[in-house]
PDB file of C-alpha atoms in Angstrom:
ATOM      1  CA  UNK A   1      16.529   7.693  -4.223  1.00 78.00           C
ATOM      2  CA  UNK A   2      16.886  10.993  -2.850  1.00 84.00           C
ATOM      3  CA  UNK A   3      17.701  11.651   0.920  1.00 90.00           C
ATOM      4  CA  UNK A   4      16.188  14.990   1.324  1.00 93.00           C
ATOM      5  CA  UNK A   5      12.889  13.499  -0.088  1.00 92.00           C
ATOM      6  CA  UNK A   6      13.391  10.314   2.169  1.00 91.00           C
ATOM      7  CA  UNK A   7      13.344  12.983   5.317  1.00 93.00           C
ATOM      8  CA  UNK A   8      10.762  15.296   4.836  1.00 94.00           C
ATOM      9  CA  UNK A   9       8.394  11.908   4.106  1.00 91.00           C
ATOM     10  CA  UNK A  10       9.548  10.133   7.039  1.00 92.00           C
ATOM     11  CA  UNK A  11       9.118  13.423   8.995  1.00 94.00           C
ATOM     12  CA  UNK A  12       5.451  13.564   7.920  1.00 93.00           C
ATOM     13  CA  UNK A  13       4.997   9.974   8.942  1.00 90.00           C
ATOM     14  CA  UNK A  14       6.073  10.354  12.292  1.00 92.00           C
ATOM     15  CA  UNK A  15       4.201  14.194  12.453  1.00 93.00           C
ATOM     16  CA  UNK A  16       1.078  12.160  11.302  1.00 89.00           C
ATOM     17  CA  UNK A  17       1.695   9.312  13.937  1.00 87.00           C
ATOM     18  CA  UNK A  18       2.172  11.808  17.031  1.00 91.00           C
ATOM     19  CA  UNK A  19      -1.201  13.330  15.696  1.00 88.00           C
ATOM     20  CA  UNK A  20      -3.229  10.513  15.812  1.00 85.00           C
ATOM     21  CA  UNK A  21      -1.660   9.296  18.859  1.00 87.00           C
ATOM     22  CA  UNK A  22      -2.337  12.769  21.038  1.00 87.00           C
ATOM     23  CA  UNK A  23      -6.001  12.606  19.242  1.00 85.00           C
ATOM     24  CA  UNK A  24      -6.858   8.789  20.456  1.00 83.00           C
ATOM     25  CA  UNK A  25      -5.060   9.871  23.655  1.00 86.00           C
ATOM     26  CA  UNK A  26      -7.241  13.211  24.109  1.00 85.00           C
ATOM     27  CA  UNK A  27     -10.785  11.687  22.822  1.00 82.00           C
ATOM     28  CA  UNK A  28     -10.448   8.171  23.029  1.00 78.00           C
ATOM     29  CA  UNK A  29     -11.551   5.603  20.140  1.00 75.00           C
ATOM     30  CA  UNK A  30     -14.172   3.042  20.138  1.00 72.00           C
ATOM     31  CA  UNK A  31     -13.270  -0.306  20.279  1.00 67.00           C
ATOM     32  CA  UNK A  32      -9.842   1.175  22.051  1.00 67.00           C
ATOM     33  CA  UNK A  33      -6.150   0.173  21.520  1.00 70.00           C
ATOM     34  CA  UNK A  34      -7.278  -3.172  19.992  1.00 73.00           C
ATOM     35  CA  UNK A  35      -8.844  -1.011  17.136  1.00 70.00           C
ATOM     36  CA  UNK A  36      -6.152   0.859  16.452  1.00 72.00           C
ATOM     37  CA  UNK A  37      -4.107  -2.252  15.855  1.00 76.00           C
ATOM     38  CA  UNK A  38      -6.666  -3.861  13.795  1.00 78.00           C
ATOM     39  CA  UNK A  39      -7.354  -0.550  11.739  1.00 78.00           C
ATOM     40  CA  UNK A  40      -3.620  -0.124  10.999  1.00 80.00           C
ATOM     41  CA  UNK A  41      -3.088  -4.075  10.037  1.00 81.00           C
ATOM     42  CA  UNK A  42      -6.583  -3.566   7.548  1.00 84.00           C
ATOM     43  CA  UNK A  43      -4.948  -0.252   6.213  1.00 84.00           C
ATOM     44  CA  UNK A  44      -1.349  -2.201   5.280  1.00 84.00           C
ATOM     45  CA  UNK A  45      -3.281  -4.841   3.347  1.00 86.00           C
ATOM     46  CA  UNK A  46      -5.601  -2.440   1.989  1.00 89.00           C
ATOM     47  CA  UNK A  47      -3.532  -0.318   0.661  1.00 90.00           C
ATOM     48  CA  UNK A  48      -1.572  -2.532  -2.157  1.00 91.00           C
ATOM     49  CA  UNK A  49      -4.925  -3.814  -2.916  1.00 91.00           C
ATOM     50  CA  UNK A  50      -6.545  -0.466  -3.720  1.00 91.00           C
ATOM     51  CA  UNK A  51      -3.026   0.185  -5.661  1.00 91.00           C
ATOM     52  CA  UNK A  52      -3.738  -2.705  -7.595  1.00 92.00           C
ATOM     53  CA  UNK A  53      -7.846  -1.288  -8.344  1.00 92.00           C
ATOM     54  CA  UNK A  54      -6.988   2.080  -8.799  1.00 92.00           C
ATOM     55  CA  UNK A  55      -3.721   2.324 -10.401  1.00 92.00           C
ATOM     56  CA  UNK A  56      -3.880   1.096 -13.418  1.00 93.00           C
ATOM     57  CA  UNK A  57      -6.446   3.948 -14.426  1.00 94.00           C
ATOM     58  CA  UNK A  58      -3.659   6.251 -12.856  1.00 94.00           C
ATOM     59  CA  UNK A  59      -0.866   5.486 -14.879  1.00 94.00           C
ATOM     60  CA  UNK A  60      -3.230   4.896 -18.000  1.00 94.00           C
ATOM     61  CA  UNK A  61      -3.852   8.525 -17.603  1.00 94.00           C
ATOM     62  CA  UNK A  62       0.079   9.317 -16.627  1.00 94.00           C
ATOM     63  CA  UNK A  63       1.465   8.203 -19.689  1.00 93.00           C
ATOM     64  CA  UNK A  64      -1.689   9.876 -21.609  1.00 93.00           C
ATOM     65  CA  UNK A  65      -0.864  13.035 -20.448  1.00 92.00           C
ATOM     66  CA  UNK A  66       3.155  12.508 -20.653  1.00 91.00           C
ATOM     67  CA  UNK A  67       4.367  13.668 -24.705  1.00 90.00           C
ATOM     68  CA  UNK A  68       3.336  11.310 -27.333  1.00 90.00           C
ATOM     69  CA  UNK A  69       7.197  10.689 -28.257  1.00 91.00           C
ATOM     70  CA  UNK A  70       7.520   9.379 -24.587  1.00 91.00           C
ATOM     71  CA  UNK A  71       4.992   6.971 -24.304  1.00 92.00           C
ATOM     72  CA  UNK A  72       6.657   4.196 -25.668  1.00 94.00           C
ATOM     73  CA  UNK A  73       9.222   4.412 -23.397  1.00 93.00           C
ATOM     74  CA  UNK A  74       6.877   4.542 -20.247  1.00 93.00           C
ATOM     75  CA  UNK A  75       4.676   1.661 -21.532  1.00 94.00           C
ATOM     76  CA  UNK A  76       7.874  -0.495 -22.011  1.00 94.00           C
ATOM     77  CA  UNK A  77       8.754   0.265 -18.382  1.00 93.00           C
ATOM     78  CA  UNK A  78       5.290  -1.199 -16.893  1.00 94.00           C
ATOM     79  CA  UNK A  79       7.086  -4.441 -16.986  1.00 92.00           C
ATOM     80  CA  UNK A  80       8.939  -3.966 -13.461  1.00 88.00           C
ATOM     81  CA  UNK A  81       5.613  -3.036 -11.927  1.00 93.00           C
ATOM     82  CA  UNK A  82       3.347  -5.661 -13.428  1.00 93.00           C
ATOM     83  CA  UNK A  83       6.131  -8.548 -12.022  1.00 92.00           C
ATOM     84  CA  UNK A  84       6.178  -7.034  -8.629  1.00 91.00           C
ATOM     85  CA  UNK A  85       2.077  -6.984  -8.591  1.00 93.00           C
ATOM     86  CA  UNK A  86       2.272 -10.815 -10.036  1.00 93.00           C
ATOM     87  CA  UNK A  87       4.532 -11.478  -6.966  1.00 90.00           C
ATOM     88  CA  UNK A  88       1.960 -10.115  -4.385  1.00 92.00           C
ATOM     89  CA  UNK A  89      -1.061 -11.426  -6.192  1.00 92.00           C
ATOM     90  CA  UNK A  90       0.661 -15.253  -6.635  1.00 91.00           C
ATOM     91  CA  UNK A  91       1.749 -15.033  -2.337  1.00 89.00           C
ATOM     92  CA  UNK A  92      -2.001 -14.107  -1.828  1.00 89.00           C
ATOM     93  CA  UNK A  93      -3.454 -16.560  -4.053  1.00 90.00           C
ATOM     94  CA  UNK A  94      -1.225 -19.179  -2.737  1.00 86.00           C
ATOM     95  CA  UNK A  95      -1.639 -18.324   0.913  1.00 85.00           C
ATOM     96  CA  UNK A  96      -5.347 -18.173   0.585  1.00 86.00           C
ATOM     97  CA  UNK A  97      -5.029 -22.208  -1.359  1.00 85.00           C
ATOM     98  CA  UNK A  98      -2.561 -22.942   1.760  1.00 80.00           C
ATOM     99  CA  UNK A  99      -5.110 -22.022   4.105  1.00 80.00           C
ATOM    100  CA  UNK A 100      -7.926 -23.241   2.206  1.00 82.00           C
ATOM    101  CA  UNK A 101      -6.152 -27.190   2.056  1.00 78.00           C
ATOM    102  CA  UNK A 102      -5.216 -26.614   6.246  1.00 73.00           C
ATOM    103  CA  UNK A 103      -9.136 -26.200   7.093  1.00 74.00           C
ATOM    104  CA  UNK A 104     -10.135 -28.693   4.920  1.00 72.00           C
ATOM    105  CA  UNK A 105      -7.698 -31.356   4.897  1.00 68.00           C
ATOM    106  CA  UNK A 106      -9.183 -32.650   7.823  1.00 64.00           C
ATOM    107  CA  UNK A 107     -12.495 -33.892   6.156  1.00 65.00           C
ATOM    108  CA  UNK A 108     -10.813 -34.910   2.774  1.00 64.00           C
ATOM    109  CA  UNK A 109      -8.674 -37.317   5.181  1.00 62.00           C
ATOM    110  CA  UNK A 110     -11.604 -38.650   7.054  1.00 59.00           C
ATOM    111  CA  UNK A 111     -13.043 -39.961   3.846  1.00 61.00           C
ATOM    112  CA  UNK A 112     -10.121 -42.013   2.790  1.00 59.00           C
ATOM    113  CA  UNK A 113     -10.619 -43.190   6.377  1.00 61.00           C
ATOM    114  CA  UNK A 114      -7.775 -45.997   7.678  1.00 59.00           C
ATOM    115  CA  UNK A 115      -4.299 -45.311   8.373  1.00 64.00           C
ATOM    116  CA  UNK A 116      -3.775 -43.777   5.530  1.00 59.00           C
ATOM    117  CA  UNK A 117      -6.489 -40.976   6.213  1.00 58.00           C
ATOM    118  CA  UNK A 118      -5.302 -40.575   9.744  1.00 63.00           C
ATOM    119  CA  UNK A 119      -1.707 -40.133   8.365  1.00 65.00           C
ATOM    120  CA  UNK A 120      -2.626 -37.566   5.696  1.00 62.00           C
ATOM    121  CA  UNK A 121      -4.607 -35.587   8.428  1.00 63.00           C
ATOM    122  CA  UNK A 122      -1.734 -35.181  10.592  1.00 67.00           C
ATOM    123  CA  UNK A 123       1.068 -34.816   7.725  1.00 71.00           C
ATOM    124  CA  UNK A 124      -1.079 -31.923   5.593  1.00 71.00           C
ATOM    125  CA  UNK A 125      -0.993 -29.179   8.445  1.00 72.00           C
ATOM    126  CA  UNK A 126       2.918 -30.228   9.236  1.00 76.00           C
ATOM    127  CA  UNK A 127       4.086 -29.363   5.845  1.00 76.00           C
ATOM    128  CA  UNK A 128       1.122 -26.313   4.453  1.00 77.00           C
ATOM    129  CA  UNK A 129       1.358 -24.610   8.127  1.00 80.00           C
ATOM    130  CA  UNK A 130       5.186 -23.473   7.933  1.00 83.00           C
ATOM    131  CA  UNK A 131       4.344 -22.703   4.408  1.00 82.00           C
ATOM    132  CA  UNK A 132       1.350 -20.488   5.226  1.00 81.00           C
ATOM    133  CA  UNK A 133       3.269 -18.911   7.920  1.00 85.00           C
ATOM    134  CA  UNK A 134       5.446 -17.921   5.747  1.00 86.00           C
ATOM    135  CA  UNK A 135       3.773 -16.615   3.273  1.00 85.00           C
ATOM    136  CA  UNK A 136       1.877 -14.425   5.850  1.00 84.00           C
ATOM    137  CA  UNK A 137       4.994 -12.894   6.778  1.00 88.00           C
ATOM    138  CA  UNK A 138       5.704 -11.884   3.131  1.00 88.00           C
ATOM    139  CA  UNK A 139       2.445 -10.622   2.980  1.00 87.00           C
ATOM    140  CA  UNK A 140       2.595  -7.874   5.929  1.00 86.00           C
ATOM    141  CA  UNK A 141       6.363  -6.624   4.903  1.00 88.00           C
ATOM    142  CA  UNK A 142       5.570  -6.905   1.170  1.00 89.00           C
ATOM    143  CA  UNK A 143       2.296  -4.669   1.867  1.00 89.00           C
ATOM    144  CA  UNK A 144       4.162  -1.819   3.663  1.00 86.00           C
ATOM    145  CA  UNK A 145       7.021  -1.945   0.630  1.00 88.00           C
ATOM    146  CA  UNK A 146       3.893  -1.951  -2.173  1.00 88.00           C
ATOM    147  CA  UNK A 147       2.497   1.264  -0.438  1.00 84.00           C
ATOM    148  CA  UNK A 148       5.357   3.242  -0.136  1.00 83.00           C
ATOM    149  CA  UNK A 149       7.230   2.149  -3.685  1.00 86.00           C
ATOM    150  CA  UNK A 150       3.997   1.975  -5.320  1.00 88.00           C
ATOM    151  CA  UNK A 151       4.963  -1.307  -6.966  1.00 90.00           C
ATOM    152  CA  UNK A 152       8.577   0.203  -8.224  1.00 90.00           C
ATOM    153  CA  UNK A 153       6.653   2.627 -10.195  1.00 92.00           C
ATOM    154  CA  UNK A 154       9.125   4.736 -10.288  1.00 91.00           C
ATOM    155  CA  UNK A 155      11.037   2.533 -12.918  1.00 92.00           C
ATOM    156  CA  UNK A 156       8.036   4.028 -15.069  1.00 93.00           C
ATOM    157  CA  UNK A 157       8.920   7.718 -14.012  1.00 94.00           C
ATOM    158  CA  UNK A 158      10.384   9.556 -11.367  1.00 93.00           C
ATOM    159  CA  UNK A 159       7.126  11.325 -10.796  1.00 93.00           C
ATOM    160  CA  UNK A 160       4.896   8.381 -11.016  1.00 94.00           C
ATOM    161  CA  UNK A 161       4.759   7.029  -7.122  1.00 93.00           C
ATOM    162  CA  UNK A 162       4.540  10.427  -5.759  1.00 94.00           C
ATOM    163  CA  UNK A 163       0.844  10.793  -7.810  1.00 94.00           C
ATOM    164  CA  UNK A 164       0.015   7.832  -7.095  1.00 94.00           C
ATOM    165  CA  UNK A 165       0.281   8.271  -3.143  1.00 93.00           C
ATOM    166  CA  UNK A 166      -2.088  11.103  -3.637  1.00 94.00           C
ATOM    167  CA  UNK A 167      -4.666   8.950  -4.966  1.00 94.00           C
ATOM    168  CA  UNK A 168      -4.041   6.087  -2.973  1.00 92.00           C
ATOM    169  CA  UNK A 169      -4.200   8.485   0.660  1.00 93.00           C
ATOM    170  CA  UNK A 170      -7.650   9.860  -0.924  1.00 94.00           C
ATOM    171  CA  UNK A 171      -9.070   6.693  -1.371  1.00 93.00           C
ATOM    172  CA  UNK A 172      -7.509   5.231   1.625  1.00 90.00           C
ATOM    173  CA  UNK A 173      -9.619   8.314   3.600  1.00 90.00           C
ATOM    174  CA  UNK A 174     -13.204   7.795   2.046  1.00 89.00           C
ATOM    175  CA  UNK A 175     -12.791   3.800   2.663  1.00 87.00           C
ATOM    176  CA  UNK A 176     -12.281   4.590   6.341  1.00 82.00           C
ATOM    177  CA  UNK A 177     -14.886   7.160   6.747  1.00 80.00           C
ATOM    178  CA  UNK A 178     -17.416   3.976   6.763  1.00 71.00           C
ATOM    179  CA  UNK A 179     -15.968   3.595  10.184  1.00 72.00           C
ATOM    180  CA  UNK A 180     -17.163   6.929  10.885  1.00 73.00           C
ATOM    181  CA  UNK A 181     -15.347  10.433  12.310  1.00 75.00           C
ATOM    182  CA  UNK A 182     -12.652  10.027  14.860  1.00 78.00           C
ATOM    183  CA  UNK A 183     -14.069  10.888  18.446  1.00 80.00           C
ATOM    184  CA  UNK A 184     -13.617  14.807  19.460  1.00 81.00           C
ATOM    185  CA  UNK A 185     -15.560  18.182  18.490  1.00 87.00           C
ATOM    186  CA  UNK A 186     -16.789  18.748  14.708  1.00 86.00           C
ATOM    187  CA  UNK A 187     -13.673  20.861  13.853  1.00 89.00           C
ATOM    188  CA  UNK A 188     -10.941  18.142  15.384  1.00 86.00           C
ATOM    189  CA  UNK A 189     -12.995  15.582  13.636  1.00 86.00           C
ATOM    190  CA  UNK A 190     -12.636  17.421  10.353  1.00 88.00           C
ATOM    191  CA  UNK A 191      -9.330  17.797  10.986  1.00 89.00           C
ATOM    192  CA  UNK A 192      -8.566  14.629  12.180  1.00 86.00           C
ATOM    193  CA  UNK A 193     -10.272  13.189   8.785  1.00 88.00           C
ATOM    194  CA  UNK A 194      -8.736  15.862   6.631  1.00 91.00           C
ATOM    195  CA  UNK A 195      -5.135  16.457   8.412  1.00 91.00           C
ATOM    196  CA  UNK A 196      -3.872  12.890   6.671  1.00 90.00           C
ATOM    197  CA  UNK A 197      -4.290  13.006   3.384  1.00 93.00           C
ATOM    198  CA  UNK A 198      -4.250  17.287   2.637  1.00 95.00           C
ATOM    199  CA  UNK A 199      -0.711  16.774   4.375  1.00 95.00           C
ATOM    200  CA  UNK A 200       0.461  13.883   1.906  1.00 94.00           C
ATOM    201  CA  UNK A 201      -0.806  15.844  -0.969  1.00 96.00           C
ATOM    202  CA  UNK A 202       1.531  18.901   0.209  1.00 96.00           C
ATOM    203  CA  UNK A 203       4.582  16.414   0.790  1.00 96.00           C
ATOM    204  CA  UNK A 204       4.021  14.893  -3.017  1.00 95.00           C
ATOM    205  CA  UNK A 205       3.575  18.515  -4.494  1.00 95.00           C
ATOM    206  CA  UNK A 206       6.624  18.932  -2.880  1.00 96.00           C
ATOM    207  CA  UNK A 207       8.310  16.313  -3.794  1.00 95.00           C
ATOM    208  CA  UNK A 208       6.978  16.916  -7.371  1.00 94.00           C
ATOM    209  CA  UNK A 209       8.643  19.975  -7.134  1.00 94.00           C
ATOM    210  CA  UNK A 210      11.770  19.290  -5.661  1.00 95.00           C
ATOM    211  CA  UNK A 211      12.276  16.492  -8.763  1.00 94.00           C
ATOM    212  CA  UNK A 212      11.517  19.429 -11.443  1.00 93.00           C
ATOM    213  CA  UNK A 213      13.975  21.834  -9.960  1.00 93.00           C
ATOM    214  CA  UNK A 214      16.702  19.445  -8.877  1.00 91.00           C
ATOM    215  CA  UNK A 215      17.293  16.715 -11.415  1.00 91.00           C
ATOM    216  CA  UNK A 216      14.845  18.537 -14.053  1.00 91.00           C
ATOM    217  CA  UNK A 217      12.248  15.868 -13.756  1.00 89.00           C
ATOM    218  CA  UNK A 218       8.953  16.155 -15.747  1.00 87.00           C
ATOM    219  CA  UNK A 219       5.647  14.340 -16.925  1.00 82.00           C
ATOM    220  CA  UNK A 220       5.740  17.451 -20.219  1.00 78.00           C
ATOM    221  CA  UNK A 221       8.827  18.465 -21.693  1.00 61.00           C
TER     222      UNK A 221
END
């Protein structure tokens, strides 16, 4: 954890948010407020899923690239990520099997039919719905961590989260451009599409940087 690095990317965010917010303001967006809400929920459960897709290939070609006397050491490392990504994927399997027995406990009661039917139909949602709840809640502050730690990553290597952001902003970018160009002229549209992730890139170059030439961190050498 370093606090210069934990500035300049919270600066970014919040340079990024004012952005957005002065171009939505300025231009409008379709579907309004209500779609900027539902775009940035889709993005924060997005993202740790497209981390999940995409970086495995990313840190397969990390530690290829890292010395050949080092890759032992990185590949015994994966360990802390793959447990946090078992954690996400087990609350998303099991809040998808919570909801799954809520919707349909209903009918599987009816068949039993009686009291005992009627009992299970009203004692199923009592108990799954508080754990569902719950689980949803894990889900949207878990997805926010998983994006910005990269799945602890960085117990692989230093470097690791800050190239993985780059590819994960990229990715992020093209997904959304099936929704279309924000509203505006072509050259605040352009920006607007390529302002995001080109400003990213520079913070993890820096950040890259600042690692090498502060604490002497590097992928060679």
């Amino acid at each position: 954890m370093d606090p210069t690095i934990d500035r300049v990317q919270k600066g970014r965010a919040i340079a990024g948010t004012v952005a957005s917010f002065l171009l939505i303001w300025t231009y409008g967006i379709d579907g309004g407020w209500s779609g900027v809400f539902k775009d940035g929920v889709s993005k924060l459960f997005l993202a740790p899923l497209i981390l999940i897709l995409v970086g495995p290939l990313v840190i397969v070609g990390f530690i290829r690239y890292a010395p050949a006397e080092h890759r032992p050491l990185l590949r015994s490392r994966l360990r802390h990520p793959l447990k946090a990504v078992c954690w996400y994927m087990g609350a998303v399997a099991a809040s998808v099997a919570c909801l799954c027995t809520v919707s349909q406990s209903g009918r599987y009661m009816a068949m039993l039919g009686g009291t005992a039917g009627m009992l299970g139909a009203a004692v199923v949602p009592l108990v799954l719905l508080p754990v569902l709840l719950w689980m949803a809640a894990f889900l949207f502050f878990s997805s926010g961590a998983a994006a910005r730690y990269a799945f602890n990553t960085a117990d692989v290597h230093a470097a690791l989260p800050a190239v993985l952001t780059v590819v994960l902003v990229w990715v992020l970018n093209l997904v959304s451009l099936g929704d279309g160009l924000p509203n505006g002229p072509l050259l605040v549209k352009i920006a607007a599409f390529l302002g995001g992730p080109l400003s990213v890139t520079a913070v993890s170059c820096w950040e890259l940087h600042h690692l090498r030439t502060r604490y002497g961190v590097r992928v060679r050498g």
